Coordinates of C-alpha atoms (C1' of nucleotides) in Angstrom, one line a residue:
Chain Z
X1 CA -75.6 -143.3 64.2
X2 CA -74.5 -141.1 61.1
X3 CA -73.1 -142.5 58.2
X4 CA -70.4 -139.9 57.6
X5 CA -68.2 -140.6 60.1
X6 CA -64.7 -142.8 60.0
X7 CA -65.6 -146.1 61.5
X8 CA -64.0 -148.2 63.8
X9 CA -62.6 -151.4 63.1
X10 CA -65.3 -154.0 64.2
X11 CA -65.1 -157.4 64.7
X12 CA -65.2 -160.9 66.7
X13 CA -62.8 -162.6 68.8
X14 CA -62.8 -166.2 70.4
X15 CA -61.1 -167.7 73.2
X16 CA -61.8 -171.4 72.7
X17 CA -60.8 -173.6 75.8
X18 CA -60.7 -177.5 76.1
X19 CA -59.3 -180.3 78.6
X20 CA -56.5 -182.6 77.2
X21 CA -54.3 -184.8 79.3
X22 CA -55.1 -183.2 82.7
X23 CA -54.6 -179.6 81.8
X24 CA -57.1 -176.6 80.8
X25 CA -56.1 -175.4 76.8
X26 CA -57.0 -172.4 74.9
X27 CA -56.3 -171.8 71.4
X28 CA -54.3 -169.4 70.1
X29 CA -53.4 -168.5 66.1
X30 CA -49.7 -169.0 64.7
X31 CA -48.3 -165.3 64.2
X32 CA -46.2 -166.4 61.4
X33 CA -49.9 -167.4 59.8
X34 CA -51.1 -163.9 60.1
X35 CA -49.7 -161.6 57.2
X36 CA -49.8 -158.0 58.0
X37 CA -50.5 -157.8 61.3
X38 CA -48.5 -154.8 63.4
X39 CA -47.1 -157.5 65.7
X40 CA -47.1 -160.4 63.9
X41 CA -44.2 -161.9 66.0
X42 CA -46.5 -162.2 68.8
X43 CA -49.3 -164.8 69.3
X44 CA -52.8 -163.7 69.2
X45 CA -56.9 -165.0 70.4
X46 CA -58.4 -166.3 66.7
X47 CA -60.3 -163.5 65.5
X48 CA -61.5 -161.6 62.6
X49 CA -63.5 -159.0 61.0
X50 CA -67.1 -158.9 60.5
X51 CA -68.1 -160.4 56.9
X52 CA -71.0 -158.5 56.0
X53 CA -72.0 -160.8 52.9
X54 CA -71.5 -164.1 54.9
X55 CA -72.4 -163.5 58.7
X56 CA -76.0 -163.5 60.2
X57 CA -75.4 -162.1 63.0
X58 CA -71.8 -161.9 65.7
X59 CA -72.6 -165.5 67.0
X60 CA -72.2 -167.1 63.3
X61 CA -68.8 -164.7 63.3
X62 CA -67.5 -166.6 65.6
X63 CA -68.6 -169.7 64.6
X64 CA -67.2 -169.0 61.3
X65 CA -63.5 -168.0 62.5
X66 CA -63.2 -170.9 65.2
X67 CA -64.3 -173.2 61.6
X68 CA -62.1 -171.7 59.4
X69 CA -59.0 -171.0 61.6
X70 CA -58.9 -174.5 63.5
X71 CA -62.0 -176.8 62.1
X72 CA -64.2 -176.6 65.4
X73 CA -67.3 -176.7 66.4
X74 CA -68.1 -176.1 69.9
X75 CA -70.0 -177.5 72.4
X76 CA -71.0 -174.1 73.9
X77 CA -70.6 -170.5 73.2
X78 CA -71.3 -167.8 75.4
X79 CA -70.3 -163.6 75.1
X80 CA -67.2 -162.6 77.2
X81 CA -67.7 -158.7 76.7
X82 CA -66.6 -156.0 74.2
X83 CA -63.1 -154.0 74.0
X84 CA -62.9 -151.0 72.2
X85 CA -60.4 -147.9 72.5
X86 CA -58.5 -145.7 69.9
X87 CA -55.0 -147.8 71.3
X88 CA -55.4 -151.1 71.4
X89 CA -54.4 -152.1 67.6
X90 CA -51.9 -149.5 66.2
X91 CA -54.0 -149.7 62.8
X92 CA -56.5 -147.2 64.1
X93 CA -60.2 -147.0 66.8
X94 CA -60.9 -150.8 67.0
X95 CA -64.2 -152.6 68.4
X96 CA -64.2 -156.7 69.2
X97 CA -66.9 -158.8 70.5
X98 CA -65.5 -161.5 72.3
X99 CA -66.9 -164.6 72.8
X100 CA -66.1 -167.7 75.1
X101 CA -66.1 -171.3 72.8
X102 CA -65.5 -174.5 75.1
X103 CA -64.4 -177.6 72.9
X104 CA -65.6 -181.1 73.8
X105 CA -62.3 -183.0 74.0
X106 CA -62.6 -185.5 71.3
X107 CA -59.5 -187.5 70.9
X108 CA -60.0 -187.3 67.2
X109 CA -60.1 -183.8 67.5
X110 CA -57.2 -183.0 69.4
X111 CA -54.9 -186.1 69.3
X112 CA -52.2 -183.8 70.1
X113 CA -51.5 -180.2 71.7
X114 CA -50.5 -179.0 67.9
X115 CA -53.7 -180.2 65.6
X116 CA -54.6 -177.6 63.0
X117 CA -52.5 -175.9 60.3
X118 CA -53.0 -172.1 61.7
X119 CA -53.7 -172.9 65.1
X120 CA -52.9 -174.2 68.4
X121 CA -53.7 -175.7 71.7
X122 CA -51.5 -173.3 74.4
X123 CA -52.4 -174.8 78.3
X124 CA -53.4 -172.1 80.9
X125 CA -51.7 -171.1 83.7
X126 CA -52.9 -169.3 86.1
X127 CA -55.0 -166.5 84.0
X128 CA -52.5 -166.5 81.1
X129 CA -50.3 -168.4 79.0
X130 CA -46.5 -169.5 79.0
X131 CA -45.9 -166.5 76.4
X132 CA -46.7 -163.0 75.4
X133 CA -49.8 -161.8 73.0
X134 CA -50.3 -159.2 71.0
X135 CA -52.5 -156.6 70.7
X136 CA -54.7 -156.7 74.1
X137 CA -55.2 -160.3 74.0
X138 CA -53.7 -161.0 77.4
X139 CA -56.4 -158.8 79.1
X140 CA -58.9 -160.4 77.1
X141 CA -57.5 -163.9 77.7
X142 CA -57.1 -163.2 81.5
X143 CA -61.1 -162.0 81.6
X144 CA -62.5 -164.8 79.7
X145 CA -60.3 -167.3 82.2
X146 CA -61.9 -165.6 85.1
X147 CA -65.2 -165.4 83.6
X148 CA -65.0 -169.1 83.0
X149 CA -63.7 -170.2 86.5
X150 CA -65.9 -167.5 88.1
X151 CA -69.2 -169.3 86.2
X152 CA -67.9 -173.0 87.2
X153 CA -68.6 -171.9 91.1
X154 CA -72.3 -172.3 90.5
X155 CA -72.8 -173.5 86.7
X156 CA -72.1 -177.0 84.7
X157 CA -70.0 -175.2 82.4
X158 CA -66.8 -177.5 82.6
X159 CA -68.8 -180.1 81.3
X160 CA -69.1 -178.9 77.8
X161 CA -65.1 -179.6 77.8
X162 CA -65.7 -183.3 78.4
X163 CA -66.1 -185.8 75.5
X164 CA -69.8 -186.7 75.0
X165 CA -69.6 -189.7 77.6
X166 CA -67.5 -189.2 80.9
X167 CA -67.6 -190.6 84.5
X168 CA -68.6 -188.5 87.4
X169 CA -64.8 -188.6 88.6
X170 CA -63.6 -187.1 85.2
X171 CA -66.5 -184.3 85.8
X172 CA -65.3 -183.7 89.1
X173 CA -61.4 -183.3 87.9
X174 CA -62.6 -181.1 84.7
X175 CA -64.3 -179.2 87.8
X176 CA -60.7 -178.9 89.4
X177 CA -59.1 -178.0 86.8
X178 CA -60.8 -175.2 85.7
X179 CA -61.0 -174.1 89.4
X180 CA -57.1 -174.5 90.0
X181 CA -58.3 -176.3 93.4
X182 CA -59.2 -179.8 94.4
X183 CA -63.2 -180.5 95.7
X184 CA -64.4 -182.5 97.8
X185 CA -66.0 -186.2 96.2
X186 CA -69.1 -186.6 98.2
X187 CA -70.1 -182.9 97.9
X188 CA -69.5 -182.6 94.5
X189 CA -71.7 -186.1 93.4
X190 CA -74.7 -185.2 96.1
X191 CA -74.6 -181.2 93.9
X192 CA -74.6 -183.3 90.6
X193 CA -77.2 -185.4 91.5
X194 CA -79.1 -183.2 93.5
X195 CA -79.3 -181.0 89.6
X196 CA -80.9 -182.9 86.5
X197 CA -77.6 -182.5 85.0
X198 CA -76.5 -185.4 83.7
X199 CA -78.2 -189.1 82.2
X200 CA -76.9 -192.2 83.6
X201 CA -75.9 -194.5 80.5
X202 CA -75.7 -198.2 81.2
X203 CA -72.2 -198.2 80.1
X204 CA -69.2 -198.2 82.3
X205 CA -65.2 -197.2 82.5
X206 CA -63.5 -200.3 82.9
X207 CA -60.0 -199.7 84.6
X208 CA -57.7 -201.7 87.3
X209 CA -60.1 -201.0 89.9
X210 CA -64.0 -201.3 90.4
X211 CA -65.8 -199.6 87.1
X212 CA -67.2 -196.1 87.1
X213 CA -70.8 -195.4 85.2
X214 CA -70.5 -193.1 82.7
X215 CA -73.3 -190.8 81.7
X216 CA -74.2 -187.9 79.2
X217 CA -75.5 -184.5 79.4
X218 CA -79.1 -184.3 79.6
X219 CA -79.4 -181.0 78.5
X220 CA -78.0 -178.4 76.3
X221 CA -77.9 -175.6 77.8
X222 CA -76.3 -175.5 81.3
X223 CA -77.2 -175.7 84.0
X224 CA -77.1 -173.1 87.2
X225 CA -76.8 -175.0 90.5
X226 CA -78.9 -173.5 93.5
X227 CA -75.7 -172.0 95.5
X228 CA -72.2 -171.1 94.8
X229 CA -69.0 -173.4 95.2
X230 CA -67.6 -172.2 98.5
X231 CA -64.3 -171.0 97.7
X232 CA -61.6 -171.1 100.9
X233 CA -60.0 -167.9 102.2
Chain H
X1 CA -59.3 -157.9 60.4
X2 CA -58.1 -156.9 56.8
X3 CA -58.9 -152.8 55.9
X4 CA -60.7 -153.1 52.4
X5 CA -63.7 -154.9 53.4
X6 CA -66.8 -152.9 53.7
X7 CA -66.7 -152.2 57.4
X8 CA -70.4 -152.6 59.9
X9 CA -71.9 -149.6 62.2
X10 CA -70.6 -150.1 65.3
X11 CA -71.9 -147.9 67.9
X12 CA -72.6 -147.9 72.1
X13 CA -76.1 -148.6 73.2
X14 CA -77.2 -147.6 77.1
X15 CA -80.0 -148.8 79.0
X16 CA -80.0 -146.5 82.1
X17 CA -82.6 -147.5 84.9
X18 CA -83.3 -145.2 88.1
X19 CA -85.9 -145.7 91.1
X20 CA -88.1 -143.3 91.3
X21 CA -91.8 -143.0 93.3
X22 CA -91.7 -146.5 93.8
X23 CA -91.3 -147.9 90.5
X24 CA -88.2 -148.7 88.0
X25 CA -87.8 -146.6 85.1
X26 CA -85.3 -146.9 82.1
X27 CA -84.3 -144.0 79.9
X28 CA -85.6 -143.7 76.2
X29 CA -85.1 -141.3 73.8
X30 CA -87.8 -138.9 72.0
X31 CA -88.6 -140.5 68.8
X32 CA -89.1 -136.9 67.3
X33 CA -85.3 -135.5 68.1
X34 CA -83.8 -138.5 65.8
X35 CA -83.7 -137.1 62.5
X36 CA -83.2 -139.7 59.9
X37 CA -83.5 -142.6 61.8
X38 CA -85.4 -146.1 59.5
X39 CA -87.9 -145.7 62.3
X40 CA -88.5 -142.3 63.5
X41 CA -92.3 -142.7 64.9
X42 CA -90.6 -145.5 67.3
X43 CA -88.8 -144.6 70.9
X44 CA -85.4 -146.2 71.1
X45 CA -82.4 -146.7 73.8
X46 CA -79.9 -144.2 73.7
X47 CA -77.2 -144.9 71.7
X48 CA -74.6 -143.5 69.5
X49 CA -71.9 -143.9 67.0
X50 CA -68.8 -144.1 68.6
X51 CA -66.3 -140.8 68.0
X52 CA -63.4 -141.9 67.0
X53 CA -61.3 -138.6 67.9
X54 CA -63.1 -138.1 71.5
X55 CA -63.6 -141.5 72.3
X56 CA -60.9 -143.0 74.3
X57 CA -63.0 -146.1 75.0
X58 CA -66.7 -147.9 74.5
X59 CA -67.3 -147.4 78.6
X60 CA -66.3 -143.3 77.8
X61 CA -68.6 -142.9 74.3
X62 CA -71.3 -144.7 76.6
X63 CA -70.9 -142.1 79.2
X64 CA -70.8 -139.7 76.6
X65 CA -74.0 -140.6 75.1
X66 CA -75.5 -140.4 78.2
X67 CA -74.2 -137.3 79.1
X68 CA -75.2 -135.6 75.9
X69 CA -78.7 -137.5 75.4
X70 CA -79.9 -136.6 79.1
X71 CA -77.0 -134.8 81.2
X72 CA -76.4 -137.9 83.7
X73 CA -73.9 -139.1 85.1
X74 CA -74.1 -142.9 86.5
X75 CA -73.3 -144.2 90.0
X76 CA -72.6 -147.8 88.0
X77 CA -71.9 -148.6 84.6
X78 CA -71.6 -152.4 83.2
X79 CA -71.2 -154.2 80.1
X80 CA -74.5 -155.9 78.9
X81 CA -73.2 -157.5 75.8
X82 CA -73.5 -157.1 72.3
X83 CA -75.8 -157.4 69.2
X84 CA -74.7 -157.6 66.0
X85 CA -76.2 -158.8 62.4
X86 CA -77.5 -157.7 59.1
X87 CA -80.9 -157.7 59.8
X88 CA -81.4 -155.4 63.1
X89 CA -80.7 -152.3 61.3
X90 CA -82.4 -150.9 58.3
X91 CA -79.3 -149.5 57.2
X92 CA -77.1 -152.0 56.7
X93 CA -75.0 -154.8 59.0
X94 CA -74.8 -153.0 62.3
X95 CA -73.4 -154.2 65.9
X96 CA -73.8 -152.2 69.0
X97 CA -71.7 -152.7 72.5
X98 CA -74.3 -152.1 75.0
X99 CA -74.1 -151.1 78.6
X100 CA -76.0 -150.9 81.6
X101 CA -75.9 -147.8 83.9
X102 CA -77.6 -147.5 87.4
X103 CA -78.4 -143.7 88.1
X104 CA -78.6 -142.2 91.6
X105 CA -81.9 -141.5 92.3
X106 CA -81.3 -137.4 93.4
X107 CA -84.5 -135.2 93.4
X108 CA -82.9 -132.8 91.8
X109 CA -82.3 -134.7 88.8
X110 CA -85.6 -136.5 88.4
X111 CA -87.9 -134.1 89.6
X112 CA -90.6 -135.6 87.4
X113 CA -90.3 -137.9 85.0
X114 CA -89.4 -136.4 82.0
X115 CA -87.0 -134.4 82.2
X116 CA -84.2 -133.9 79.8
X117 CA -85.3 -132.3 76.5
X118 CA -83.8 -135.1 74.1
X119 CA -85.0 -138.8 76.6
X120 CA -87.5 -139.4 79.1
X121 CA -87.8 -142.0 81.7
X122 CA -90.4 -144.6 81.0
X123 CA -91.9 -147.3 83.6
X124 CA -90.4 -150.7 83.6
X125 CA -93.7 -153.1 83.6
X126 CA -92.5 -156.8 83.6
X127 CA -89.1 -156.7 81.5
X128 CA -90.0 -154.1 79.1
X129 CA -92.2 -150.9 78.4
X130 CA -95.7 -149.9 77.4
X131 CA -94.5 -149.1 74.1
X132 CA -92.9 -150.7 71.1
X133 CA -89.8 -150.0 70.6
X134 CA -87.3 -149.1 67.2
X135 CA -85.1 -151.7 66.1
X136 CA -83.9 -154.9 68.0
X137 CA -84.2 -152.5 71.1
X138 CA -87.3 -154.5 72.8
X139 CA -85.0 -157.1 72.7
X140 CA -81.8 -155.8 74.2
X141 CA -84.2 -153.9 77.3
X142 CA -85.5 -157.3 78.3
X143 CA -81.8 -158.5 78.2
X144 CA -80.8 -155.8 80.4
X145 CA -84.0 -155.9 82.7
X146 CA -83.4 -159.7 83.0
X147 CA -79.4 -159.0 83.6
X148 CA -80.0 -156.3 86.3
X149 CA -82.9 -158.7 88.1
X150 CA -80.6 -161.8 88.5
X151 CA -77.6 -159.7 89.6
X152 CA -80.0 -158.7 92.0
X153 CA -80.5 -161.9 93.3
X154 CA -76.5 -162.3 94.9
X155 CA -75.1 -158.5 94.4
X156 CA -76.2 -154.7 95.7
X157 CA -76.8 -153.4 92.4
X158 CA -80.0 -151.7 93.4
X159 CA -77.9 -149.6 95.6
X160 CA -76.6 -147.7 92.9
X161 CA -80.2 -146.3 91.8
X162 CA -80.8 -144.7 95.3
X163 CA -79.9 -141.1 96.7
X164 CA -76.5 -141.6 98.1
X165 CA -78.1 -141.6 102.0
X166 CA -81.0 -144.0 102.8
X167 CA -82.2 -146.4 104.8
X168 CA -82.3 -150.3 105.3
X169 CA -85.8 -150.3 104.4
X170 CA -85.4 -147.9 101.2
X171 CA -82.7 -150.4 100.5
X172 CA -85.2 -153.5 100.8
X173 CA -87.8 -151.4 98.5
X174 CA -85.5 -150.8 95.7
X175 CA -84.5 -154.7 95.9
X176 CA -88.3 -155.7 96.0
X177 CA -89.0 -153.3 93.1
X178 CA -86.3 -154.7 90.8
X179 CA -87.1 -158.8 91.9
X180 CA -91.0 -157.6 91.4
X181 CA -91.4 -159.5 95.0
X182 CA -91.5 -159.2 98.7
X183 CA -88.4 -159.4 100.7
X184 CA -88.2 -160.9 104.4
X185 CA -87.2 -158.4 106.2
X186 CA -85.6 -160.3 109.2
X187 CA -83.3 -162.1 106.9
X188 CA -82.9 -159.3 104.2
X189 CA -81.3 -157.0 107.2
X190 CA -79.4 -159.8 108.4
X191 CA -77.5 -160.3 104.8
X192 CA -77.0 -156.9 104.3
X193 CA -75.6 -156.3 108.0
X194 CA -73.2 -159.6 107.2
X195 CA -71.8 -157.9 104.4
X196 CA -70.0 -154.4 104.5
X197 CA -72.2 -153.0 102.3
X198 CA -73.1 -150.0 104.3
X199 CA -71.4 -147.1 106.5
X200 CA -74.0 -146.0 109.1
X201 CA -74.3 -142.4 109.3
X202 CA -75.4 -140.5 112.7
X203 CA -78.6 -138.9 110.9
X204 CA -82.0 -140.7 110.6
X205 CA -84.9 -140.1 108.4
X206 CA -88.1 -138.8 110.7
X207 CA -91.5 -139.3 110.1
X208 CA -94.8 -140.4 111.5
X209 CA -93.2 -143.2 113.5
X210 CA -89.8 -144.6 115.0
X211 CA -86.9 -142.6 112.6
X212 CA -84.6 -144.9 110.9
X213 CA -81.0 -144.5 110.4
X214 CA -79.6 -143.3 107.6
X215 CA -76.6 -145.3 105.9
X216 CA -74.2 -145.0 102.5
X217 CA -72.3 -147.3 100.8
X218 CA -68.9 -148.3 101.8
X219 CA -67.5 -148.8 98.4
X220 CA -67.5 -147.8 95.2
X221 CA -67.5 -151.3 93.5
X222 CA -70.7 -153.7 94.1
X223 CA -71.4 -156.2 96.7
X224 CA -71.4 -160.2 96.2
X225 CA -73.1 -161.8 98.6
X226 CA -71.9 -165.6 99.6
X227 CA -75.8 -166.7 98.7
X228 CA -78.1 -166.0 96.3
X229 CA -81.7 -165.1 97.4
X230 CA -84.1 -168.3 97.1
X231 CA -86.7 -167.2 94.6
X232 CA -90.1 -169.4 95.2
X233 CA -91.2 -171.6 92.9
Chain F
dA1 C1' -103.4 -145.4 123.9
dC2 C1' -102.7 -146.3 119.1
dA3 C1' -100.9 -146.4 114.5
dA4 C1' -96.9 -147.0 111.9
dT5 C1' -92.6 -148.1 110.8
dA6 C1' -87.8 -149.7 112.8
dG7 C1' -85.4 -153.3 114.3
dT8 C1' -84.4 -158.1 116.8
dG9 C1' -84.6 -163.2 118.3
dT10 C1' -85.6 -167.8 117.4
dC11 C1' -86.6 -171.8 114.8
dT12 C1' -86.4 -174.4 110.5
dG13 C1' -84.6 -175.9 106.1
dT14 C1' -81.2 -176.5 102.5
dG15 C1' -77.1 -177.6 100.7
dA16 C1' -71.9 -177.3 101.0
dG17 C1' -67.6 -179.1 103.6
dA18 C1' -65.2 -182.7 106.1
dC19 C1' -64.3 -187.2 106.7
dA20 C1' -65.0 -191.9 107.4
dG21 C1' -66.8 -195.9 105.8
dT22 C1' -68.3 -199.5 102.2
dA23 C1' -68.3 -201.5 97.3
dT24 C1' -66.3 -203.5 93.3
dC25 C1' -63.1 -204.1 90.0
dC26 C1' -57.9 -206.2 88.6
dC27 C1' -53.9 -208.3 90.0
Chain K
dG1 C1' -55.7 -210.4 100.1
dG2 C1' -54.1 -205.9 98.4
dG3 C1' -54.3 -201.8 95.6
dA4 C1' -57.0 -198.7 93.4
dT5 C1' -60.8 -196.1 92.4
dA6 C1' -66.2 -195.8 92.8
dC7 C1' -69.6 -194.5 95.7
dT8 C1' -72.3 -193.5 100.2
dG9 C1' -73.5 -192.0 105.1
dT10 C1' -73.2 -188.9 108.9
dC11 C1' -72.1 -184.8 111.1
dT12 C1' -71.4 -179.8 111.1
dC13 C1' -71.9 -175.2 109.6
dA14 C1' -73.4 -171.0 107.1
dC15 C1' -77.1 -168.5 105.7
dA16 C1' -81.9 -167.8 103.7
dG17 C1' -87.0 -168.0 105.0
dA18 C1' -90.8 -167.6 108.2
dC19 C1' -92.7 -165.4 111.9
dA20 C1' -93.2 -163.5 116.2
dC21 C1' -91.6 -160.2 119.2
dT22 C1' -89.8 -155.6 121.0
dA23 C1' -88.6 -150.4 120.2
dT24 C1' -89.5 -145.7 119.2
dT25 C1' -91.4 -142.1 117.1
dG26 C1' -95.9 -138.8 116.1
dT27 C1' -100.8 -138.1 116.9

DNA sequence: ACAATAGTGTCTGTGAGACAGTATCCC
DNA sequence: GGGATACTGTCTCACAGACACTATTGT
């Protein structure tokens, strides 16, 4: 790499996704909070530039936008992928790393869908949203969606969407919801089980009907489950 | 992303891997024909700075690196992932978009094993080289050896680093030399034939013994198969 | 005939899907 | 007891692993 040459934009992006009240959420930034922007009337993924004094590396980036932009911290990040092309931001050659944040659903966190000042909580349909983005987000939206419900076939990664302690039915649903299909109980608790997933607590749900344990993750990274969710044609 | 901040390198980073006399080799590039580079004694990946003005996009200034660096031209290209910080280059905050490509193993390109004037191809041993290597590069070839061996495990990815006719048994040989382990041959032929991986041709390969039939692939895009393979503990 | 590689048949094991059944709470 | 949800047992099926067997060439 020379020095002399123009150089692309560069920077971070972050879809961050959560459960809330039976629906998958992903948070988007309030266009009227983003001065300058070419399309400022439409809604856009959080993102930001690199801050070369400030950031270690991309993974503190976009640690650092998700904390600034909506005061989270999330449960898991992974990378999504890179877009780069001389057309998608009419300012000029731009470069994004793009990173997949899932929020553990805390109800202090997100008491309601609209929570922080710059942000908010948008549910997903399908792979998209009930509105159009700017810039190339909707691509990048629809990948990190499918990347998501593509990795909850044969990964734990719904879990990191639950609130610390959850029942084995609330796992299943966050399963479901993700997935945009119901599973099947007994299946589902024999994979769980079968996986060193989760640690029973001695706690329970109480509700109108006969009490559910609740348990916590036993690890922090997730877990990979020996075979793949067996989607129906 | 706001214009007047100090702006990182951003560049495309390739790791290129071919089969070749019964071993996996990945493409690195002569330490002596990078002028200027923090660390010119070391062999790195290839990888570039992206052009803004021929560039359309980071997959086309990856195939452009590639094209200029060693004259190839991939049968598969994939995102990797990227790495980004202020500490990997000597230079300054830098963050590269790096790719995997899969080159078709045709004699005429890889006669021996060096043969472009800028890169040579170097032996694969475990999930990286008999050589250090410049920069955080170690790091990103184990990333990508490690990426390309468990998309192995549930995809035809090996595929893409033979001569566009071979046979089942070539097939099972490039798998085994990618998962460093023996396949079953009974059950390897039997996934393969489940999928519609291959088009059988009406040519064989002769030899010293019963010829086997010669086969390409049926599309362009990579297979998934339904299971992964069952690694031994 | 024999070596060598190509290719098949059969058995077992694992874990997902389907579905029915039992368990335990509140009312 | 009834409603609701938690949890389990059993059967089937798809597909990977193991391994033995047959097939077809050259020498």
């Amino acid at each position: 790499m020379t020095l002399d040459r123009p150089r692309p934009l560069s920077g971070v992006t972050v879809t961050a996704f959560t459960l809330h009240e039976d629906q998958l959420w992903v948070l988007l930034v309030k266009p009227s909070k983003v001065a300058g922007r070419a399309a400022p009337e439409r809604w856009i993924l959080p993102e930001g530039p690199v801050d070369v004094e400030r950031d270690a590396d991309l993974l503190s980036c976009g640690r650092r936008i998700l904390k600034e932009i909506a005061g989270l911290t999330p449960a898991h990040v992974e990378q999504l992928g890179g877009w780069g092309g001389g057309k998608r931001d009419p300012r000029g050659w731009s470069a994004t790393h793009v990173y997949i944040a899932l929020i553990s659903a805390k109800a202090d966190v997100l008491p309601t869908v609209s929570t922080a000042a710059t942000a908010e909580w948008s549910a997903v349909m399908g792979d998209g949203v009930d509105r159009q983005l700017g810039l190339d987000h909707e691509e990048i939206l629809a990948a990190a969606v499918n990347r998501l419900r593509s990795k909850t076939e044969y990964t734990s990664l719904p879990a990191y969407m639950l609130p610390s302690e959850f029942t084995l039915s609330e796992l299943q649903r966050a399963f479901e919801l993700v997935l945009e299909r119901s599973l099947e109980k007994s299946a589902f608790r024999t994979r769980i089980h079968a996986s060193d997933l989760l640690a029973p607590l001695d706690r329970f749900r109480e509700g109108a009907n006969r009490p559910a344990k609740l348990h916590r993750l036993r690890h922090r990274a997730p877990v990979y489950f020996p075979r793949p969710l067996q989607p129906k044609e």
